[in-house]
Short mmCIF file of C-alpha atoms in Angstrom, two decimals:
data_model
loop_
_atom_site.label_atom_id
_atom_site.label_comp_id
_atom_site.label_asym_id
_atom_site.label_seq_id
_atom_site.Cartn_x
_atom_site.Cartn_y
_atom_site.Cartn_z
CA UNK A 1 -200.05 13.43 169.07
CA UNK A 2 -197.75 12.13 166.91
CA UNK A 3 -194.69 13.53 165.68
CA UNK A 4 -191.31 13.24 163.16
CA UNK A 5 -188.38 14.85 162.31
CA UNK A 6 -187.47 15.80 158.39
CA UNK A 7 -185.11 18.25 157.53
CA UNK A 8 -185.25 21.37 155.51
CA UNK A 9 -184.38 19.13 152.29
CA UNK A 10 -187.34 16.45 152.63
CA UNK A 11 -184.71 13.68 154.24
CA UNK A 12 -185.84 11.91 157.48
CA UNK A 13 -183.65 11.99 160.44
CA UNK A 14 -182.87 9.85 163.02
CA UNK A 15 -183.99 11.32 166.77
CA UNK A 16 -180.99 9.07 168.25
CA UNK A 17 -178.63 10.10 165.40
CA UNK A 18 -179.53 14.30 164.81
CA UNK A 19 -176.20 14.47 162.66
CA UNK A 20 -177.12 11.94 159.94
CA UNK A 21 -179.38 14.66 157.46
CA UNK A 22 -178.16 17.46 155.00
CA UNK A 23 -179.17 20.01 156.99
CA UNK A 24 -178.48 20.85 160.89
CA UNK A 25 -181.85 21.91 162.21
CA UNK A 26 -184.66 19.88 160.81
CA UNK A 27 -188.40 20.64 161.02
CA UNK A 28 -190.16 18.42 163.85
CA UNK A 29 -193.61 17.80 162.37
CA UNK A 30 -196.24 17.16 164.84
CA UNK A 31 -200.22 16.49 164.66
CA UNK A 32 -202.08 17.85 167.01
CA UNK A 33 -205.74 16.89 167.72
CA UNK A 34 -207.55 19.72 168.90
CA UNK A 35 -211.85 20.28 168.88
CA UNK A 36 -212.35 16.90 166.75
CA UNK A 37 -209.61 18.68 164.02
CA UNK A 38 -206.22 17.22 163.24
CA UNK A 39 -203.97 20.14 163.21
CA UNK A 40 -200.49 19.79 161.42
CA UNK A 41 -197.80 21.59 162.56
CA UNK A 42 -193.94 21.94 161.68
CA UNK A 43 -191.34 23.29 163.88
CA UNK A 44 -187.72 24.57 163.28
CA UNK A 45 -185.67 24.41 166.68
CA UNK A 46 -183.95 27.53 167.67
CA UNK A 47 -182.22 29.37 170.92
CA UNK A 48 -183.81 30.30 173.39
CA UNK A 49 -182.78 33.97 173.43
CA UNK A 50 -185.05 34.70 170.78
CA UNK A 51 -188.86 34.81 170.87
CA UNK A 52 -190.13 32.36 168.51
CA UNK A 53 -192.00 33.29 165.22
CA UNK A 54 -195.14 31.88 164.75
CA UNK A 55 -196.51 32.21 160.94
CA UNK A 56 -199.94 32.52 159.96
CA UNK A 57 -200.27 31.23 155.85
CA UNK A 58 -201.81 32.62 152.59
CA UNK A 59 -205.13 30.81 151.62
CA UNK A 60 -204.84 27.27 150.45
CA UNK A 61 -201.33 27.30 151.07
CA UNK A 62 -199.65 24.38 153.09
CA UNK A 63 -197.09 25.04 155.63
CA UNK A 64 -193.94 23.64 152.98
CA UNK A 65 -194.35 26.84 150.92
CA UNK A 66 -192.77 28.93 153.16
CA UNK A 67 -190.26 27.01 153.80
CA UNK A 68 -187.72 29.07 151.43
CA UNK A 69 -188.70 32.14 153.47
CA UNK A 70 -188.09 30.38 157.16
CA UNK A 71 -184.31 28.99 155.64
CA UNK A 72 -183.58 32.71 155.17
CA UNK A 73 -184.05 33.35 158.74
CA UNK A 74 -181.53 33.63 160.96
CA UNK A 75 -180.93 29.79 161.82
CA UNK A 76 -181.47 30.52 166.09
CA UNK A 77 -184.80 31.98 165.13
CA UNK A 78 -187.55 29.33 166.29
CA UNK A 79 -190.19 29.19 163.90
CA UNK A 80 -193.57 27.63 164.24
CA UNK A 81 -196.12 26.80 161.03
CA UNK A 82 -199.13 25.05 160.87
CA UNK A 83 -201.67 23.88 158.12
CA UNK A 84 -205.24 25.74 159.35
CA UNK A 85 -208.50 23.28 159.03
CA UNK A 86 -208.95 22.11 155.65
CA UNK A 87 -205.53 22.73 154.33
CA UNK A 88 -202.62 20.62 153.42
CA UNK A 89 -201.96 17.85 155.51
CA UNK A 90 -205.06 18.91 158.65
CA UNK A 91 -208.08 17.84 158.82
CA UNK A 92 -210.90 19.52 157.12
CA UNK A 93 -213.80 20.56 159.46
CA UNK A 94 -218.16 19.64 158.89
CA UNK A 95 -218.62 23.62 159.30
CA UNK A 96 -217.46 26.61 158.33
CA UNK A 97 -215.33 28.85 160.86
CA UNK A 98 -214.73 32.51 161.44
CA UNK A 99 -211.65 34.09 161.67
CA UNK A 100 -211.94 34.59 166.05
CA UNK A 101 -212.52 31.23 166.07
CA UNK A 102 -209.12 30.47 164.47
CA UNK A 103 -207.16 32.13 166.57
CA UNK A 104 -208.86 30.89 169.68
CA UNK A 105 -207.53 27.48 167.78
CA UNK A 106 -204.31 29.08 167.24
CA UNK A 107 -203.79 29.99 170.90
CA UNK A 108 -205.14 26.65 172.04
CA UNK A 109 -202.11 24.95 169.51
CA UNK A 110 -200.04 27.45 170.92
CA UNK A 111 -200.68 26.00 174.55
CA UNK A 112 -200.67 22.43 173.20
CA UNK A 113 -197.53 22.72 172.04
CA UNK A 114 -195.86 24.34 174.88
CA UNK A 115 -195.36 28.11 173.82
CA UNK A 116 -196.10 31.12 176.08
CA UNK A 117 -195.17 34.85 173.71
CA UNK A 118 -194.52 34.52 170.16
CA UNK A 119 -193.96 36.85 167.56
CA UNK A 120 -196.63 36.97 164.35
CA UNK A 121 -196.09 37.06 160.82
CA UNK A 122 -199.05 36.78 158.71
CA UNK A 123 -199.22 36.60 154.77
CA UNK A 124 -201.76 37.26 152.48
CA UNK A 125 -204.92 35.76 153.84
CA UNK A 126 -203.08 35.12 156.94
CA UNK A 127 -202.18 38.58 157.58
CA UNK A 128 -205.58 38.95 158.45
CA UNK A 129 -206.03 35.99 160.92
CA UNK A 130 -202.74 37.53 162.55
CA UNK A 131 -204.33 40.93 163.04
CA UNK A 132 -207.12 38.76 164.87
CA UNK A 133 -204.76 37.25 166.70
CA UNK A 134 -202.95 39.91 168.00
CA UNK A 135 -206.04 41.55 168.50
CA UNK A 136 -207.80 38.71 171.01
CA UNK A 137 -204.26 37.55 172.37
CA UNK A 138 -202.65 40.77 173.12
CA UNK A 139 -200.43 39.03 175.95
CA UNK A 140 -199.51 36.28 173.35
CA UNK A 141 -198.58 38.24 170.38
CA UNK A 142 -195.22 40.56 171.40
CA UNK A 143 -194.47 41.58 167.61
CA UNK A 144 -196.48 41.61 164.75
CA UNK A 145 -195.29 41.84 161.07
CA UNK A 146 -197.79 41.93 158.17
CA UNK A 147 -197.07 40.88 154.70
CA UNK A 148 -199.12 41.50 151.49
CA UNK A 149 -202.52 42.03 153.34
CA UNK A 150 -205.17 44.32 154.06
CA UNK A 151 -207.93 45.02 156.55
CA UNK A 152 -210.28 43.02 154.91
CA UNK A 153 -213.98 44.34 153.24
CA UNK A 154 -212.58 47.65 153.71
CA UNK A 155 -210.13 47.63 151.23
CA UNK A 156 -208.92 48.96 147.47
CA UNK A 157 -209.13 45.70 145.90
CA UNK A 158 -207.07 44.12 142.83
CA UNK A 159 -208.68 43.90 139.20
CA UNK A 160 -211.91 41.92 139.11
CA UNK A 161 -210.16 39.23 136.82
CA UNK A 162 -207.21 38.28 139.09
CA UNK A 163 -209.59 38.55 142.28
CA UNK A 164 -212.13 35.72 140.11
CA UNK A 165 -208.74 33.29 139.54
CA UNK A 166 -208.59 33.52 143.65
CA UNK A 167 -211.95 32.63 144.19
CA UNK A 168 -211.55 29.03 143.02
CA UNK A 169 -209.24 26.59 144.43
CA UNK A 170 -207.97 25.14 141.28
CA UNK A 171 -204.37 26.29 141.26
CA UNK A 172 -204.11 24.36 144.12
CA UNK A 173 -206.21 20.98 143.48
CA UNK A 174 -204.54 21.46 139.79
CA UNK A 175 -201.00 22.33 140.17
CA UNK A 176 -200.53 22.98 136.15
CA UNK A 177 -203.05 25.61 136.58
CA UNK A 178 -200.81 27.61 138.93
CA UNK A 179 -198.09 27.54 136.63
CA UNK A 180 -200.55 29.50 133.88
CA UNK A 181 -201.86 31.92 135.52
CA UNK A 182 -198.84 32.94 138.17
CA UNK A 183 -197.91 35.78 136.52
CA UNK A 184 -201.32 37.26 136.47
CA UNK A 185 -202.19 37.10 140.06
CA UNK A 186 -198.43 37.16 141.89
CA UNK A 187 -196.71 39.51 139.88
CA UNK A 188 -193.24 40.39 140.59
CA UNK A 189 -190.77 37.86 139.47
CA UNK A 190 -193.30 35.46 138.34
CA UNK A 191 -193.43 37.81 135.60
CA UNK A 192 -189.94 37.65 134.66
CA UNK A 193 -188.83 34.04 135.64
CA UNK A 194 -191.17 30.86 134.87
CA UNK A 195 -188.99 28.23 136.71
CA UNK A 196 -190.67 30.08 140.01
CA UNK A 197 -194.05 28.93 138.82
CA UNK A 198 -193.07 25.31 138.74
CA UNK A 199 -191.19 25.72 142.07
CA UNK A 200 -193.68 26.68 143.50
CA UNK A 201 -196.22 23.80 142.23
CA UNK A 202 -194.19 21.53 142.97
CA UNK A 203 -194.72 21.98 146.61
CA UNK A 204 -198.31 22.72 146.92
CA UNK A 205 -200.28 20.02 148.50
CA UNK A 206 -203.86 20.34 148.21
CA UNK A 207 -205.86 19.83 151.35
CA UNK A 208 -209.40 19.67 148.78
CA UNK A 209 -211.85 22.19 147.63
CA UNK A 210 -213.90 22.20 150.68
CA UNK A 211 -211.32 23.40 152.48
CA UNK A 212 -210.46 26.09 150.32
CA UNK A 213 -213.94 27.59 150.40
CA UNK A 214 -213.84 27.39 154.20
CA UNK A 215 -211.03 29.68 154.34
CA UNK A 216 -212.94 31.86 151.80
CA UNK A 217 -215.99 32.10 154.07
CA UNK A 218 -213.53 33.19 156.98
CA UNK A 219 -212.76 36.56 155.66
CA UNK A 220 -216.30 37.18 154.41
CA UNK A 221 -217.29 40.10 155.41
CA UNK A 222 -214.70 40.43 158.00
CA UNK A 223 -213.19 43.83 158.73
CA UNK A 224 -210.21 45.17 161.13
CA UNK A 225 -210.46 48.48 160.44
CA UNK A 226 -212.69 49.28 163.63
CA UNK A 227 -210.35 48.29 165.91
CA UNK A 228 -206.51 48.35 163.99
CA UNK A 229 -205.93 51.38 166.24
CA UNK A 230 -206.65 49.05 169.77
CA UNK A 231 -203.12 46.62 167.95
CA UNK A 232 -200.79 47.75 170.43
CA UNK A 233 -197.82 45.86 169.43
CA UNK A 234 -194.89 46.78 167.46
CA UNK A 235 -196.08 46.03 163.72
CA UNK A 236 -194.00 45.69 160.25
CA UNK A 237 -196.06 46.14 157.17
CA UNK A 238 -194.71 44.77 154.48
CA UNK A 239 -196.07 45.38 151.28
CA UNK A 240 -195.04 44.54 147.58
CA UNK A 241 -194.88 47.56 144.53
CA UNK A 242 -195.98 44.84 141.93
CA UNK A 243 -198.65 42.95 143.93
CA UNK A 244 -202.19 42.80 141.52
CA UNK A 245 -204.11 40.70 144.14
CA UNK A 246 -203.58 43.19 147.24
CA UNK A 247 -202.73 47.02 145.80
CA UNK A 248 -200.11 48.85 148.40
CA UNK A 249 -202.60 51.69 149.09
CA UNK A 250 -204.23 48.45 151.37
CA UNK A 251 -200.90 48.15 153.17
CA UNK A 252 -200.44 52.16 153.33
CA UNK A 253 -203.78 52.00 155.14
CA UNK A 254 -202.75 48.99 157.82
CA UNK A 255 -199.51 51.43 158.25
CA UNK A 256 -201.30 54.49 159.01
CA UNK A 257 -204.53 53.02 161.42
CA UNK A 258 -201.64 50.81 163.42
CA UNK A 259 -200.14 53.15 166.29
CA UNK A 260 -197.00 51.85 166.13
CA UNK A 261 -196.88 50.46 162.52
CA UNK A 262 -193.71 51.08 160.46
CA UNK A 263 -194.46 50.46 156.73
CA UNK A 264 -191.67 48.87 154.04
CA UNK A 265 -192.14 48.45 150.15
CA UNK A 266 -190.50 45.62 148.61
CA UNK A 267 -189.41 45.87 144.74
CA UNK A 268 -191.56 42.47 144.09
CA UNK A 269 -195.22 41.20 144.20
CA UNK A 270 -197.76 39.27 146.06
CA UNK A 271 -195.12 36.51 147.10
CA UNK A 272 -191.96 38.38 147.58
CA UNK A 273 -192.01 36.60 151.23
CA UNK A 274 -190.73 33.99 149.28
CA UNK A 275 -189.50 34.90 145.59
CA UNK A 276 -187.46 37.91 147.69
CA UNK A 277 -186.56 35.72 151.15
CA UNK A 278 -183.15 36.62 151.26
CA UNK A 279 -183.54 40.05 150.66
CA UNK A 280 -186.49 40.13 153.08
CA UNK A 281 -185.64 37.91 156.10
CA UNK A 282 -182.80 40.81 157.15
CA UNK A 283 -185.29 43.11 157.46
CA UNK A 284 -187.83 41.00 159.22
CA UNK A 285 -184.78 39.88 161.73
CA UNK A 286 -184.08 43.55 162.69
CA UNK A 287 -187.29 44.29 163.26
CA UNK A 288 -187.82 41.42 165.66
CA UNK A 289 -184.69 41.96 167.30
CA UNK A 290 -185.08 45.71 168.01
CA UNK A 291 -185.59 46.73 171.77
CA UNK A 292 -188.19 49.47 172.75
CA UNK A 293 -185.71 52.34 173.73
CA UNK A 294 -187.38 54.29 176.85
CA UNK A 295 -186.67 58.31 177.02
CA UNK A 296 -183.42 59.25 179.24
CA UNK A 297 -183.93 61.39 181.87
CA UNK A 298 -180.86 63.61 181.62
CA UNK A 299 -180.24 65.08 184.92
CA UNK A 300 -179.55 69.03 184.80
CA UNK A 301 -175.51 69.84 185.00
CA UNK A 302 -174.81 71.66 188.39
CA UNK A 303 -174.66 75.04 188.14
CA UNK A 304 -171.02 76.16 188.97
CA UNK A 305 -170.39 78.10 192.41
#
């Protein structure tokens, strides 16, 4: 395994020397060789009063983009991300792969990497790898918050011609490409501001097509609706008003099938994780922190005599 420290702004830091960065906490980047694959994996340090967050990525997307969304957190949170097989800097696997395999990977990293209970977050594509997770590793998984997903083939989808720019990994081999056709598939402020287009092209780092389609194969098919009422834990559903790849009548679904799903709309689109991470990260924060309240038992008042 091998390992370094960089903080939130890209600079290195010295392990003997922690103070000598622009930011406090920096992300510990690690590699992790699990099954043959190399598995890359960032970690911002937090306090140990708080269950760390684990986050589960939208397709093609490497473990920098949500980056903006994790500074927004509160800075004790521990947060754990990770590059799946065949995207960004991990390795990309000879065959395809499921979405139960993944998070047997997942909980594998999990033990790797020294971490008992997390809490989930999963976005997008990875919303539906977390409600696997949570699923299969009911005893790893104490929260779960889902953001801009759905249950998978049994869903309202978006309009044919954003759901076609999806199926092909060019916005992500070809960076200019993302730019173009943001506004189309995001929605939400990428319709009103084009600097967050180039923002967020500027991080994406391409882990190759194969990759891409590997990811694409893992949802094929693949439904939670069957068993979304066995999800025991505390859920968040997050959805976006504005989102033209995943309509909120998905989310509105996850919300109602979850026993003990709360649901919260978001003025924004597909990516307001990050384009709304200040406004979001509150919510997601007192969500994580709240405490199940058990009933009182209020004895009867004595009867006078």
């Amino acid at each position: 395994m091998s390992y370094s420290a960089v903080a939130a702004c890209g600079a290195p830091r010295c392990l003997l020397h922690p103070r000598v960065t622009c930011m406090p906490q920096p992300y510990i980047f690690r590699t992790v060789e699990l099954d043959h694959q190399s598995i890359r994996t960032a970690v911002r340090p937090g306090k140990p009063h708080l269950t760390p967050l684990l986050i589960f990525n939208g397709i093609g997307a490497n473990l920098e983009l949500v980056f903006p969304f994790i500074d927004a957190l509160d800075p004790d949170l521990e947060v754990i991300a990770f590059d799946v097989p065949g995207v960004g800097g991990s390795s990309t696997p000879r065959h395809p792969y499921r979405f139960p395999g993944l998070a047997k990977l997942t909980a594998r990293m999990l033990d790797y990497l020294d971490y008992g209970q997390v809490n989930v977050i999963g976005v997008s594509w990875g919303g539906a790898l977390a409600q696997q997770f949570a699923h299969d590793y009911p005893e790893r998984c104490k929260k779960l918050v889902l953001a801009a997903t759905a249950a998978g083939a049994v869903m309202v989808p978006g309009k044919p011609k954003v759901l076609w720019m999806m199926a092909s990994p060019r916005r992500y081999v070809q960076p200019s490409h993302v730019i173009r056709i943001a506004p189309m598939i995001y929605g939400g402020g990428f319709r009103r501001d084009p600097d967050l287009a180039m923002h967020h092209a500027a991080k994406v780092r391409s882990g190759g097509k194969l990759g891409y389609y590997w990811q694409l194969f893992a949802g094929l098919g693949w439904t939670s609706i069957h068993w979304l009422h066995k999800i025991q834990q505390p859920t968040l559903v997050l959805a976006g008003d504005d989102d033209p790849l995943i309509p909120l009548i998905n989310m509105r679904l996850l919300a109602w099938r979850i026993p003990n799903a709360q649901l919260h709309i978001i003025d924004d689109g597909h990516l307001f994780l990050i384009t709304r991470a200040e406004a979001v990260a509150p919510i997601i924060m007192k969500f994580l922190q709240e405490e199940r309240q058990r009933a009182v038992m209020h004895p009867r008042p004595a009867s006078g005599g």
